């Protein structure tokens, strides 16, 4: 227990005392681990060797990575949660503390979205690229990109983006899900949405600048409020120091998952290389079939086709389920409705308010971001989100999710973007229809159907 906890505690204190050096040290550690995993995977000469390498990596990496990754998250949450609790007696204090998380720097997910936005500006600035993206279906653009036929500015910018973020994708924590570097259709759909946004006040740079300004104002209000309390001078200095660490460290909450996703992506691409050879030999039907096997089965070839077919049939059957329970008890009792459920006969849906603000707009229900393209200002209604969904947030006017809470991914990013958001809205994707007009109140936690 001491061997596990002491490094974590030590790194938490190091990050709090020297935030910039802590971030640099974390980045260096992650890069070293990823280089090691890349080398191990490339040295494997068979699926059996890769399976063993995967097992070895799985056993050793938690001891190597977690003492670095966990403190990154903890060090950001300590000052934030401390400010929220200590400001409970100040009118609006907790809300001001949360406001400090607007426009956070050092967040790999928002940095990714900003990079994608800059590609759209590159496309807008190049007449040939703009003409191609404006008149061509996204699937055809993907084919042109993979063949190297896009106009040079767009081809180069997208290639550089995928070299950094290409191992991300929808459901990215699942080793069996395709990555953007394999199928970048979603990226091209997002870019086609972005080039329709010509109002610079809605650009990510402007949104983040406003968020950072709002956070700065919230900090000064908190400092001033604490200065009026007993021992105010000392409290004000502590609050200012804590607020600075919130800005420096809280954005690191996305770093652990990004590191793990890249690690899984390295393994996935190597598995697909073996899958192509095995498919050519007739042992499996297609490279992706390997993901329907257990690790121990990779080490011992057998009747893989029959096993894969049976498991794929179960997977496809389960994928057709439209409702999943929010809670399953040990006796099998299931609960489908959220605590904030509303009478289906009313025109008001209630949920949890997670990002303040009110917005009216047209609903766009999205179940799979790879299959939908959001028009600027539409209200994104979806079951839940992960980082691969967040590029849609820049085009959206508001967010409604069936699942989520105050600190789930979509809620956190919505606050950073200043996007009114309500989550935990029961059956939002079925009770709301694409094309309807709604009012999303992210302060009260209600969604009102207007027409």
mmCIF file of C-alpha atoms in Angstrom, residues 119 122-123 126 128-130 132-133 145 148-160:
data_model
loop_
_atom_site.group_PDB
_atom_site.id
_atom_site.type_symbol
_atom_site.label_atom_id
_atom_site.label_comp_id
_atom_site.label_asym_id
_atom_site.label_seq_id
_atom_site.Cartn_x
_atom_site.Cartn_y
_atom_site.Cartn_z
ATOM 1 C CA UNK A 119 -7.912 23.311 -40.276
ATOM 2 C CA UNK A 122 -7.035 26.769 -43.661
ATOM 3 C CA UNK A 123 -9.720 25.342 -45.945
ATOM 4 C CA UNK A 126 -7.694 28.250 -49.911
ATOM 5 C CA UNK A 128 -9.504 25.099 -54.188
ATOM 6 C CA UNK A 129 -9.934 23.443 -50.791
ATOM 7 C CA UNK A 130 -13.094 25.427 -50.054
ATOM 8 C CA UNK A 132 -13.875 20.832 -52.882
ATOM 9 C CA UNK A 133 -15.277 20.706 -49.336
ATOM 10 C CA UNK A 145 -7.615 12.198 -48.723
ATOM 11 C CA UNK A 148 -3.599 11.956 -51.513
ATOM 12 C CA UNK A 149 -5.823 13.838 -53.965
ATOM 13 C CA UNK A 150 -7.041 16.736 -51.805
ATOM 14 C CA UNK A 151 -5.689 20.250 -52.445
ATOM 15 C CA UNK A 152 -2.273 20.531 -50.785
ATOM 16 C CA UNK A 153 -3.209 22.875 -47.885
ATOM 17 C CA UNK A 154 -6.120 20.671 -46.789
ATOM 18 C CA UNK A 155 -4.229 17.414 -47.342
ATOM 19 C CA UNK A 156 -1.250 18.600 -45.299
ATOM 20 C CA UNK A 157 -3.304 20.065 -42.436
ATOM 21 C CA UNK A 158 -5.486 16.964 -42.025
ATOM 22 C CA UNK A 159 -2.474 14.640 -42.207
ATOM 23 C CA UNK A 160 -0.740 16.594 -39.436
#
